[in-house]
Each structure stands twice: as structure tokens, then as C-alpha cells.
PDB file of C-alpha atoms in Angstrom:
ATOM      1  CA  UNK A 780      -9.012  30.523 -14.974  1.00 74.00           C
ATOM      2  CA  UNK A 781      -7.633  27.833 -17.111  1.00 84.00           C
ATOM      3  CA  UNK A 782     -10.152  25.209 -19.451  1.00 92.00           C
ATOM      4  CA  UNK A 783      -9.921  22.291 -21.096  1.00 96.00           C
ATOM      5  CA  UNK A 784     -12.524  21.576 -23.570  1.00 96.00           C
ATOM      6  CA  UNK A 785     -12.806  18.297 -25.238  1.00 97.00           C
ATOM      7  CA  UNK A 786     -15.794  18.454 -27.810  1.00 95.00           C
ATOM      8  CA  UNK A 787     -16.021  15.118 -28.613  1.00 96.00           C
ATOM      9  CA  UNK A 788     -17.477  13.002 -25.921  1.00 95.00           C
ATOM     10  CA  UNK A 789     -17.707   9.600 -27.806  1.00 97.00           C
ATOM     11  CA  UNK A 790     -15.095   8.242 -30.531  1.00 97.00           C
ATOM     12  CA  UNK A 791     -15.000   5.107 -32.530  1.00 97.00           C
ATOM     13  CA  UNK A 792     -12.366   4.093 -34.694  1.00 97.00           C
ATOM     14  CA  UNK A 793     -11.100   0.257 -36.229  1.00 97.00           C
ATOM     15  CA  UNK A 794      -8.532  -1.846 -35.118  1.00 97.00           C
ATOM     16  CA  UNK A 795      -5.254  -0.712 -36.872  1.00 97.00           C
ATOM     17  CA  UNK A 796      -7.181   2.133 -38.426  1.00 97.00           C
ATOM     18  CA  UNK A 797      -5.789   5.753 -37.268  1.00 98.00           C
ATOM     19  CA  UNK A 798      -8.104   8.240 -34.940  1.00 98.00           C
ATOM     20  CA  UNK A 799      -7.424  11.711 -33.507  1.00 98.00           C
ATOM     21  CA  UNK A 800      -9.145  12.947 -30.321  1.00 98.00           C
ATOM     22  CA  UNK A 801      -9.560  16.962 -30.183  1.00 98.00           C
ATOM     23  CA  UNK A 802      -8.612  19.263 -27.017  1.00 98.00           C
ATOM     24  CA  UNK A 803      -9.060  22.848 -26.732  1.00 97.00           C
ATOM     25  CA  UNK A 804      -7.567  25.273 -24.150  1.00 97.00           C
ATOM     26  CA  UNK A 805      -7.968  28.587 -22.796  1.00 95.00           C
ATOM     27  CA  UNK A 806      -5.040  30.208 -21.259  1.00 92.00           C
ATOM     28  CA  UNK A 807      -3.083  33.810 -20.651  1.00 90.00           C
ATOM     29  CA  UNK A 808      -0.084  32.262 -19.678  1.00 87.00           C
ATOM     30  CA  UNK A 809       2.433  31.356 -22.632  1.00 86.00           C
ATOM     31  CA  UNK A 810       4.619  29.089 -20.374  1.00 88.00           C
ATOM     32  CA  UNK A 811       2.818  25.503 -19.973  1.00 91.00           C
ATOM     33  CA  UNK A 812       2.261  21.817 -20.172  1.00 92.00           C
ATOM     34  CA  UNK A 813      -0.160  19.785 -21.925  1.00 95.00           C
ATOM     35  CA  UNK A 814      -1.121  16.215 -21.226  1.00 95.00           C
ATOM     36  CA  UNK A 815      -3.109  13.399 -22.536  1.00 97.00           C
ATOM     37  CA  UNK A 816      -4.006  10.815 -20.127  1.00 96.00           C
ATOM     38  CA  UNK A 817      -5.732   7.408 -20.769  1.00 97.00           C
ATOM     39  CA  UNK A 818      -8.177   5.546 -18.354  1.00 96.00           C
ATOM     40  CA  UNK A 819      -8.860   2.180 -18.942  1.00 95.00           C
ATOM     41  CA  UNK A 820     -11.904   0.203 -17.244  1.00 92.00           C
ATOM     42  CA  UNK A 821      -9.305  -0.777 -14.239  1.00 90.00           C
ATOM     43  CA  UNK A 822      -9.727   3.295 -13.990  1.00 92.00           C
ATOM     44  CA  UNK A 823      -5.816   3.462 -13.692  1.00 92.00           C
ATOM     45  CA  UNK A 824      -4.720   7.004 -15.037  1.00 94.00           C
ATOM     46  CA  UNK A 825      -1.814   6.779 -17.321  1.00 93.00           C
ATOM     47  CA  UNK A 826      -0.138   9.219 -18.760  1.00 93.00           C
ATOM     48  CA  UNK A 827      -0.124   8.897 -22.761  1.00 96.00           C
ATOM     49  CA  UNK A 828       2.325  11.866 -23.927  1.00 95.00           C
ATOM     50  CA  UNK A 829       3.121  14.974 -22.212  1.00 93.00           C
ATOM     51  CA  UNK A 830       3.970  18.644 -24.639  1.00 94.00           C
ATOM     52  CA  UNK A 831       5.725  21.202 -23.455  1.00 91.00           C
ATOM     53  CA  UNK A 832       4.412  24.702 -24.798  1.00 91.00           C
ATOM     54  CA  UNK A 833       7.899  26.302 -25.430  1.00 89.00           C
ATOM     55  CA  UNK A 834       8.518  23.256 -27.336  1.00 88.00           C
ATOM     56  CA  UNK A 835       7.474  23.766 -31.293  1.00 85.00           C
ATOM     57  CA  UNK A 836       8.069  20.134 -32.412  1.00 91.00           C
ATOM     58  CA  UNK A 837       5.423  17.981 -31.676  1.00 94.00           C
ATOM     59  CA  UNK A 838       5.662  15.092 -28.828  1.00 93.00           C
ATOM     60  CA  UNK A 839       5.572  11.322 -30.290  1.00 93.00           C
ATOM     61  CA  UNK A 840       5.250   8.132 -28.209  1.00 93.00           C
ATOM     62  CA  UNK A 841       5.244   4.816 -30.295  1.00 95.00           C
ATOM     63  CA  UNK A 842       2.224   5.127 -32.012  1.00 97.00           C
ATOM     64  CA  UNK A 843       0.602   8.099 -30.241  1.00 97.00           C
ATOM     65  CA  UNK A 844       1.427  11.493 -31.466  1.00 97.00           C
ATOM     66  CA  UNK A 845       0.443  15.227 -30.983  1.00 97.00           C
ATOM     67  CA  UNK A 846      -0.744  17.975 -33.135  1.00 97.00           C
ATOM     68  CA  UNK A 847       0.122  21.038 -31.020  1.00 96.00           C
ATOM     69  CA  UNK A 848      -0.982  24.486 -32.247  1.00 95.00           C
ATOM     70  CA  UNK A 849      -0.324  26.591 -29.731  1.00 94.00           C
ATOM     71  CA  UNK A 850      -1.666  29.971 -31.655  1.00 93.00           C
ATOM     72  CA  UNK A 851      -4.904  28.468 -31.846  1.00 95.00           C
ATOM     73  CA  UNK A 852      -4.456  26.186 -27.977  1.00 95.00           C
ATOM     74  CA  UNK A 853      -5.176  23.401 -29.788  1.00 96.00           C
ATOM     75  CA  UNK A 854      -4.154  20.303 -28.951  1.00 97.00           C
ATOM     76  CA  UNK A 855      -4.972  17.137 -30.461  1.00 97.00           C
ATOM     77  CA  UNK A 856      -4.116  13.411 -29.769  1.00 98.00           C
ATOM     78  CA  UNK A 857      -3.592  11.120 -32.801  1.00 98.00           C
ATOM     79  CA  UNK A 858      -3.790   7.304 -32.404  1.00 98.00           C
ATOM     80  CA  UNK A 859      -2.107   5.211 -35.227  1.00 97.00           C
ATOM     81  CA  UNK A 860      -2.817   1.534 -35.751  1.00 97.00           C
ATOM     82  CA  UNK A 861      -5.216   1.277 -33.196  1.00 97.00           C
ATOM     83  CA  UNK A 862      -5.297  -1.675 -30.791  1.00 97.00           C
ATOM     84  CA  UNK A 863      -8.047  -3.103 -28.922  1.00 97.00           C
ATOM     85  CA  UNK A 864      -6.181  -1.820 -25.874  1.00 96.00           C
ATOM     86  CA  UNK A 865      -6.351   1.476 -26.766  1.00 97.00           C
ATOM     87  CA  UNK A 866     -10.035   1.548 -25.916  1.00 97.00           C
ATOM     88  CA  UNK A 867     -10.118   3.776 -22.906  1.00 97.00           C
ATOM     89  CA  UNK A 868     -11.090   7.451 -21.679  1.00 97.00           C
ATOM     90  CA  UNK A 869      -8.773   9.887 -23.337  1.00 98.00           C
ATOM     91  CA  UNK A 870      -8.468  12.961 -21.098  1.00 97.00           C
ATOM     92  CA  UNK A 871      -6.830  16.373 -22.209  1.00 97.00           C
ATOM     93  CA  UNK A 872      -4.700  18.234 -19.212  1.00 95.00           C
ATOM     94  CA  UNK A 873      -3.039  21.686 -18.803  1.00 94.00           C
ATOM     95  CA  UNK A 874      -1.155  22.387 -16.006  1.00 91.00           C
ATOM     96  CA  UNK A 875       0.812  25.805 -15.751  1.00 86.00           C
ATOM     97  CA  UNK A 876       4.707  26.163 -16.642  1.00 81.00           C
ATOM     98  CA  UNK A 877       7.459  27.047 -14.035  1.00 73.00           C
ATOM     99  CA  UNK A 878       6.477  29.177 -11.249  1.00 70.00           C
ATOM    100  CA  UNK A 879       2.485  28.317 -11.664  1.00 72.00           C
ATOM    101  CA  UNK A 880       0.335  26.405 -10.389  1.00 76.00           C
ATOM    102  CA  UNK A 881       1.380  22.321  -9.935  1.00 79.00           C
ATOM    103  CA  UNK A 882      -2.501  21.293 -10.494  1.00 85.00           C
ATOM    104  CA  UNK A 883      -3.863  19.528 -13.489  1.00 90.00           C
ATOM    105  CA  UNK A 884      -7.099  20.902 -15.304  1.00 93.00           C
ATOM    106  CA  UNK A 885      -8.788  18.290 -17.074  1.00 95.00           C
ATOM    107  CA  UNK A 886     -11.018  18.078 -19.884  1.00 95.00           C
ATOM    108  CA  UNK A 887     -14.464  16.085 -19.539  1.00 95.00           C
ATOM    109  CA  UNK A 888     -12.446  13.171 -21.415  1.00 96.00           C
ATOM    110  CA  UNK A 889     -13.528  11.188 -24.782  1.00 97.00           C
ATOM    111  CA  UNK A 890     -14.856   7.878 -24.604  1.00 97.00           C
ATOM    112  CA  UNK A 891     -12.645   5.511 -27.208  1.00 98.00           C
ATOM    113  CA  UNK A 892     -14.228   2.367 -28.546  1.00 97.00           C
ATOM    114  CA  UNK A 893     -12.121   0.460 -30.605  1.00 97.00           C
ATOM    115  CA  UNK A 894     -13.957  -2.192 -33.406  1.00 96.00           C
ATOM    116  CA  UNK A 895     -12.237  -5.626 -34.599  1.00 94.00           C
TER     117      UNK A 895
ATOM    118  CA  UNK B1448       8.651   1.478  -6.209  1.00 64.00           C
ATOM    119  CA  UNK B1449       5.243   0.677  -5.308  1.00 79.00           C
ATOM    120  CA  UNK B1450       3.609   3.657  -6.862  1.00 93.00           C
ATOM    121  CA  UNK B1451       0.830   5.232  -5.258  1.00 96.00           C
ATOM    122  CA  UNK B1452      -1.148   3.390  -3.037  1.00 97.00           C
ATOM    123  CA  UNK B1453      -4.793   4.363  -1.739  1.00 97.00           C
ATOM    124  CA  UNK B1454      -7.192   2.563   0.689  1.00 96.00           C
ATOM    125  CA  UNK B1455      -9.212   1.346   0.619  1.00 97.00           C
ATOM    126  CA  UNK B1456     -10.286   0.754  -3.025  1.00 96.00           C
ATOM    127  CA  UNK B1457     -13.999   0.757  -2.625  1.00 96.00           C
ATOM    128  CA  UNK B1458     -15.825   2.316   0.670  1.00 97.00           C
ATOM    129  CA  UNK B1459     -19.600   2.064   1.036  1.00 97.00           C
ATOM    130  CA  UNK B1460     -21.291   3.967   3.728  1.00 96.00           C
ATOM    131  CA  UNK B1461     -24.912   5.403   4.870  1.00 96.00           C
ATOM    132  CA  UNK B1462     -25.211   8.985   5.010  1.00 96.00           C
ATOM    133  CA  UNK B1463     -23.817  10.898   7.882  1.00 96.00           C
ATOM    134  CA  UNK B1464     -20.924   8.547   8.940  1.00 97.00           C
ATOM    135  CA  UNK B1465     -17.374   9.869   8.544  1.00 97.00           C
ATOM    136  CA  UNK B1466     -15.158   8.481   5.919  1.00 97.00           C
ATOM    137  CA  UNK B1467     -11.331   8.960   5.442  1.00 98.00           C
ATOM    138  CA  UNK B1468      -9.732   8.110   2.677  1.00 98.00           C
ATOM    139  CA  UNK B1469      -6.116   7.126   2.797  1.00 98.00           C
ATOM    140  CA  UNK B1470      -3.213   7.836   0.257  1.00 98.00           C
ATOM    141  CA  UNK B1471       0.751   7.062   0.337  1.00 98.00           C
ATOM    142  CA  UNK B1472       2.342   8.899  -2.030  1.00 97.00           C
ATOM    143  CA  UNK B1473       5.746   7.529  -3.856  1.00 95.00           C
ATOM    144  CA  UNK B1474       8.724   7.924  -1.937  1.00 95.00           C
ATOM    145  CA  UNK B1475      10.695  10.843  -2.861  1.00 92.00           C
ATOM    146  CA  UNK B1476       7.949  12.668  -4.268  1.00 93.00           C
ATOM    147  CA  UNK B1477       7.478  16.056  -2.234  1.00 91.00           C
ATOM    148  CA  UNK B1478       4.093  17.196  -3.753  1.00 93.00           C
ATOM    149  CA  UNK B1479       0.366  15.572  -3.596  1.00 96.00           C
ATOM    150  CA  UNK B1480      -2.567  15.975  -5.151  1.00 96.00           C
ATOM    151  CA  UNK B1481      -6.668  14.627  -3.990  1.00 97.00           C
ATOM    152  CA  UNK B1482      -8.814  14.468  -7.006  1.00 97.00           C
ATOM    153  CA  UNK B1483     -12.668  14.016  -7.132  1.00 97.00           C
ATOM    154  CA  UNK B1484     -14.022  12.329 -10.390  1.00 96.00           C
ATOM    155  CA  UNK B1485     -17.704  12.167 -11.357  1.00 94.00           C
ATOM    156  CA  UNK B1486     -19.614  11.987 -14.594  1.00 90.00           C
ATOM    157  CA  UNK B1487     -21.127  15.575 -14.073  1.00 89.00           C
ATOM    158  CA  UNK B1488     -18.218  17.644 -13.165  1.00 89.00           C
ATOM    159  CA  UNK B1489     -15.030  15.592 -14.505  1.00 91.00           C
ATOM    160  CA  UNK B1490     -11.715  15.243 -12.372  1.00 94.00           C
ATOM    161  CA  UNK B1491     -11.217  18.210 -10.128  1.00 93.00           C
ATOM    162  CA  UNK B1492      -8.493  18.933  -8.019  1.00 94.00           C
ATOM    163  CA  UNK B1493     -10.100  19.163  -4.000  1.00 96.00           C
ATOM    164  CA  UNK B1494      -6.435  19.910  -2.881  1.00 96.00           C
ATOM    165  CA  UNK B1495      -2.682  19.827  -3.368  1.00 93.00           C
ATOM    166  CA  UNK B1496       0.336  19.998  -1.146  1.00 95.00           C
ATOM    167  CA  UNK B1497       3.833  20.286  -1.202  1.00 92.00           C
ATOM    168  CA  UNK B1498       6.074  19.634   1.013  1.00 93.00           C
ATOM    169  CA  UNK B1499       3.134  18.933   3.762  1.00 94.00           C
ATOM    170  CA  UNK B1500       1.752  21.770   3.351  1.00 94.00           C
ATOM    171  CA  UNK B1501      -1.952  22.662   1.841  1.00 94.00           C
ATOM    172  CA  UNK B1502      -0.730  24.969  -0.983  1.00 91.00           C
ATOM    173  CA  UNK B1503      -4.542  25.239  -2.712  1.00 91.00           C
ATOM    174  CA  UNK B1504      -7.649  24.226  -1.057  1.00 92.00           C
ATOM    175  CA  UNK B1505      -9.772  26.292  -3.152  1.00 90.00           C
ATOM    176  CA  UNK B1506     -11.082  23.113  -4.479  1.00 91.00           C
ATOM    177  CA  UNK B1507     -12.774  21.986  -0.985  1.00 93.00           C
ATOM    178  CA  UNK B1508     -16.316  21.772  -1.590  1.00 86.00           C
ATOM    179  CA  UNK B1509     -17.070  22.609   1.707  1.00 82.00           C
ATOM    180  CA  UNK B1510     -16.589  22.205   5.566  1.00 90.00           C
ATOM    181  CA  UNK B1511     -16.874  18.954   5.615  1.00 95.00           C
ATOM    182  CA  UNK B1512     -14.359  17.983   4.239  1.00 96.00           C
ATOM    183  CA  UNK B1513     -10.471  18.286   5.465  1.00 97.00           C
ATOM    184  CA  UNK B1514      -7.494  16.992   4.078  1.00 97.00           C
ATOM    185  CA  UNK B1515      -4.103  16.246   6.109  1.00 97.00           C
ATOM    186  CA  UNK B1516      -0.533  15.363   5.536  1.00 97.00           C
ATOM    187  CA  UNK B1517       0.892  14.706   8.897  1.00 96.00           C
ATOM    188  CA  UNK B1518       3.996  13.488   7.453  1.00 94.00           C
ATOM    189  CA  UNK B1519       5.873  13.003   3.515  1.00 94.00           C
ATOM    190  CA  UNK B1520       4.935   9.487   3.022  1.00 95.00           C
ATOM    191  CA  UNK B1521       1.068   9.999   4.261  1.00 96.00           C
ATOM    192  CA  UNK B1522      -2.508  11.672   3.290  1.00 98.00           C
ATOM    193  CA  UNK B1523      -5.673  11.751   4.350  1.00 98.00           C
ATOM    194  CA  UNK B1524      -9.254  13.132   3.160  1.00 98.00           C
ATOM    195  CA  UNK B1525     -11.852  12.902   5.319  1.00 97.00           C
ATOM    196  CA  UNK B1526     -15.513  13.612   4.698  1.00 97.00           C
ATOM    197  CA  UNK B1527     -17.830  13.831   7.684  1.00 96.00           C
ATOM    198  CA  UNK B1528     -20.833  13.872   7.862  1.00 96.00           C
ATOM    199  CA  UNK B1529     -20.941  12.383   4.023  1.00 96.00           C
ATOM    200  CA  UNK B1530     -23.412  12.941   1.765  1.00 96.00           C
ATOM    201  CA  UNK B1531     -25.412  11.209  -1.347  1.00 96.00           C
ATOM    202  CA  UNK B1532     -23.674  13.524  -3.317  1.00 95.00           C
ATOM    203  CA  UNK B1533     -20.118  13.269  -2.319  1.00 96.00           C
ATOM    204  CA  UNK B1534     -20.351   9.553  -4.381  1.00 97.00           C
ATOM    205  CA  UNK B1535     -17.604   9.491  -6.340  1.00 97.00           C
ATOM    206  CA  UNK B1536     -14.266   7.964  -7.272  1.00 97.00           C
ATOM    207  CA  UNK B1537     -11.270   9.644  -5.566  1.00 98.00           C
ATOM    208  CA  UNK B1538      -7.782  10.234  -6.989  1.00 97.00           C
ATOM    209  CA  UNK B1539      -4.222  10.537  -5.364  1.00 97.00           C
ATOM    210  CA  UNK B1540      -1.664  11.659  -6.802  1.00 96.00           C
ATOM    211  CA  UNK B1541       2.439  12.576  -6.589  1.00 94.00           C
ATOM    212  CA  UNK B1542       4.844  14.136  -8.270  1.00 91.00           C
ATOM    213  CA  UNK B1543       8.540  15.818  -7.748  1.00 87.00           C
ATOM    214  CA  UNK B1544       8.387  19.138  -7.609  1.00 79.00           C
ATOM    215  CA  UNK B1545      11.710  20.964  -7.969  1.00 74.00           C
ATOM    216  CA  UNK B1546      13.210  24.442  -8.815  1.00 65.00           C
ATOM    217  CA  UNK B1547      14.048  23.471 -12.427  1.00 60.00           C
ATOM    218  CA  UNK B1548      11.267  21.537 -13.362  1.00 61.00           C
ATOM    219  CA  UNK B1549       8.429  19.499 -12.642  1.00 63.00           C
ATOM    220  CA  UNK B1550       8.501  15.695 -12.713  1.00 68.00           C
ATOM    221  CA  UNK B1551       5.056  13.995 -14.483  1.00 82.00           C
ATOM    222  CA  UNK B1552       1.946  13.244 -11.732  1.00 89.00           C
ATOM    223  CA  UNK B1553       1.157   9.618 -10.877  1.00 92.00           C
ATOM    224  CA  UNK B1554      -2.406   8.459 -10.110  1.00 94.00           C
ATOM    225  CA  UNK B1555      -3.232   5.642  -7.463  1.00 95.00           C
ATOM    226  CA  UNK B1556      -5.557   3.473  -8.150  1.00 94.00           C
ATOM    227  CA  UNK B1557      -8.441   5.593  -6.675  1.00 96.00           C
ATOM    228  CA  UNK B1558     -11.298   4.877  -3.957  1.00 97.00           C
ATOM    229  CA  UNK B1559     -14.390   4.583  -5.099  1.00 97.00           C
ATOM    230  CA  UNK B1560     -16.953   5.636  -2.701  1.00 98.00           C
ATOM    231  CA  UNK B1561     -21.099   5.211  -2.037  1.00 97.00           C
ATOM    232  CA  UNK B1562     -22.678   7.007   0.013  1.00 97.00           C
ATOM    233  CA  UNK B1563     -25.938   5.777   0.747  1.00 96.00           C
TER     234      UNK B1563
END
């Protein structure tokens, strides 16, 4: 089976400062997607960036990009000029490519604490 | 579009009553998902359907609880008798599942439920 392992439980980083969360993955399959998700206090999920495994350039959104190293299924989130809105629960997700399984597996998440 | 909506938001009940949980997925959207969050064990997935039907329910803890979609635009989970234990914040989500591709999962707002 599929995991998601997110070693960092608790991260703290300064306003406009940059921060990367890690993720870690165990999987067979070489056709897949990987997700990081943010969950605010309101406990909305929202999806931050989404990486497709076939893909080898990295996925970017505004100020949130991906380091994606699929040899070693690593897959980490980086954060630049961190806002006070970016404090939230970061969680890691792999979910299987075409033909697999729809469901998300989730890492435990990373608590983000952003400073002024 | 409304996005997903659940009901009710917050549900607090005494040990042994029956509790359903209700979810409306978006419009259009042909797969659904019921996640469990806790602190111990994370997000898991309880269940997922598409098209109506329950495609993996390996994620069921146990008998008591069942999960229906009578119809596209409706979902329930229902725990009975409840337990301290099943405490927890529930997830529902939707997606578009086609032959090509898969579109990206969005959460409701989740129920968060007490079971006293």
C-alpha cells in the first residue's frame, strides 16, 4: 500500500522569510499525482499545488513551489515570502495515476506558524 | 457553484444514538469521497463512490457504519450506535472523474462530531 510520510510535524518560519515543508512517499506504481493541501483554522481543505509524476518540471503557484524528485519520492513544498496567511496545516497527498485508485493518501500534515 | 456542502457543521450526541451525516457533492461531479480526520490516525478515506456506486469501502471501520448515495447530487454516512471514539471531524469530497483524466478533489467544509 501507498504512504505518505511527513517528518516534520511542527514548522516555523518569518513573515516574508522562505520555508520548505518535506514529504516522503512510498509507491510501486510510476504513474501518479502528488498534492499539497493547506488547512487553515476554518479547517477548509485547499488545494495548494498539484504534480503530476510523468511531469519532470516542477509545479509553481505564485509563491508556492515544488521540489519533486521522483527517484528518491520526494516531494517537498517550498513557501516564498511567507504571509501571515500562510499559517495553516500543510498536508502531503498521493493519489494513483490513470486507471488506479481515485483516493487520496495523506500524510499526518505539518503544523505552519508564521512570526511577524 | 456552491461547492460542497455538508450538514450539519457540528453534531453532538451521547453514545449509542444514530448519527447521519449529510453531504451534496458539486453538480457535475460523478465521484465522492467520506473522509475521517483525527489527531491519531490523520485523514483517511472511510469510502468513495463513483457514479453512485461504493467503489472502496475497505476504509469502513466497522458495521456500524454505512454510507449511501441514493442519487448524484446526495450522500450520506451514518454511524449507529456511535461511539466515544468515532469523535472526529468528517470530510466530503467530489471530483470529475473521466476516461482521460481526473479533475482535482474538493473538500466541504466538514462535520465535526462529539460523541459523548
Amino acid at each position: 500500500a501507498q504512504t505518505v510520510t511527513q517528518s516534520q510535524p511542527e514548522m516555523s518560519v518569518q513573515e516574508a522569510e522562505t520555508v520548505t515543508l518535506s514529504c516522503t512517499y512510498d509507491t510501486s506504481e510510476s504513474d501518479y499525482y502528488l498534492f499539497w493541501y493547506k488547512q487553515p483554522p476554518s479547517r477548509q481543505m485547499i488545494l495548494v499545488i498539484r504534480q503530476e509524476a510523468y511531469k519532470q518540471q516542477n509545479a509553481t503557484e505564485n509563491r508556492f513551489s515544488v521540489n519533486f524528485q521522483k527517484a528518491a519520492k520526494s516531494f517537498s513544498l517550498k513557501i516564498s515570502d511567507s504571509q501571515l496567511g500562510d499559517a495553516a496545516m500543510y498536508f502531503c497527498a498521493y493519489r494513483a495515476g490513470q486507471g488506479g485508485s481515485e483516493k487520496l493518501v495523506f500524510g499526518k500534515g505539518t503544523k505552519l506558524t508564521v512570526n511577524p | 457553484d456552491a461547492g460542497v456542502i455538508q450538514s450539519p457543521r457540528h453534531e453532538v450526541t451521547e453514545m449509542g444514538q444514530e448519527v447521519t451525516l449529510r453531504c451534496k457533492p458539486i453538480s457535475g461531479h460523478n465521484s465522492l469521497f467520506w473522509y475521517r480526520q483525527t489527531m491519531m490516525r490523520g485523514l483517511e478515506l472511510l469510502i468513495y463512490f463513483n457514479n453512485n456506486v461504493p467503489i472502496d469501502d475497505s476504509g469502513m471501520p466497522e458495521d456500524r457504519f454505512s454510507a449511501k448515495m441514493p442519487n448524484a447530487s446526495f450522500s450520506t454516512l451514518k454511524i449507529q450506535p456511535s461511539e466515544p471514539r468515532d469523535s472526529a471531524v468528517y470530510f466530503c469530497a467530489s471530483s470529475l472523474v473521466t476516461g482521460v483524466r481526473s479533475e482535482k478533489l474538493f473538500f466541504g467544509s466538514g462535520t465535526q462530531l462529539s460523541v459523548l
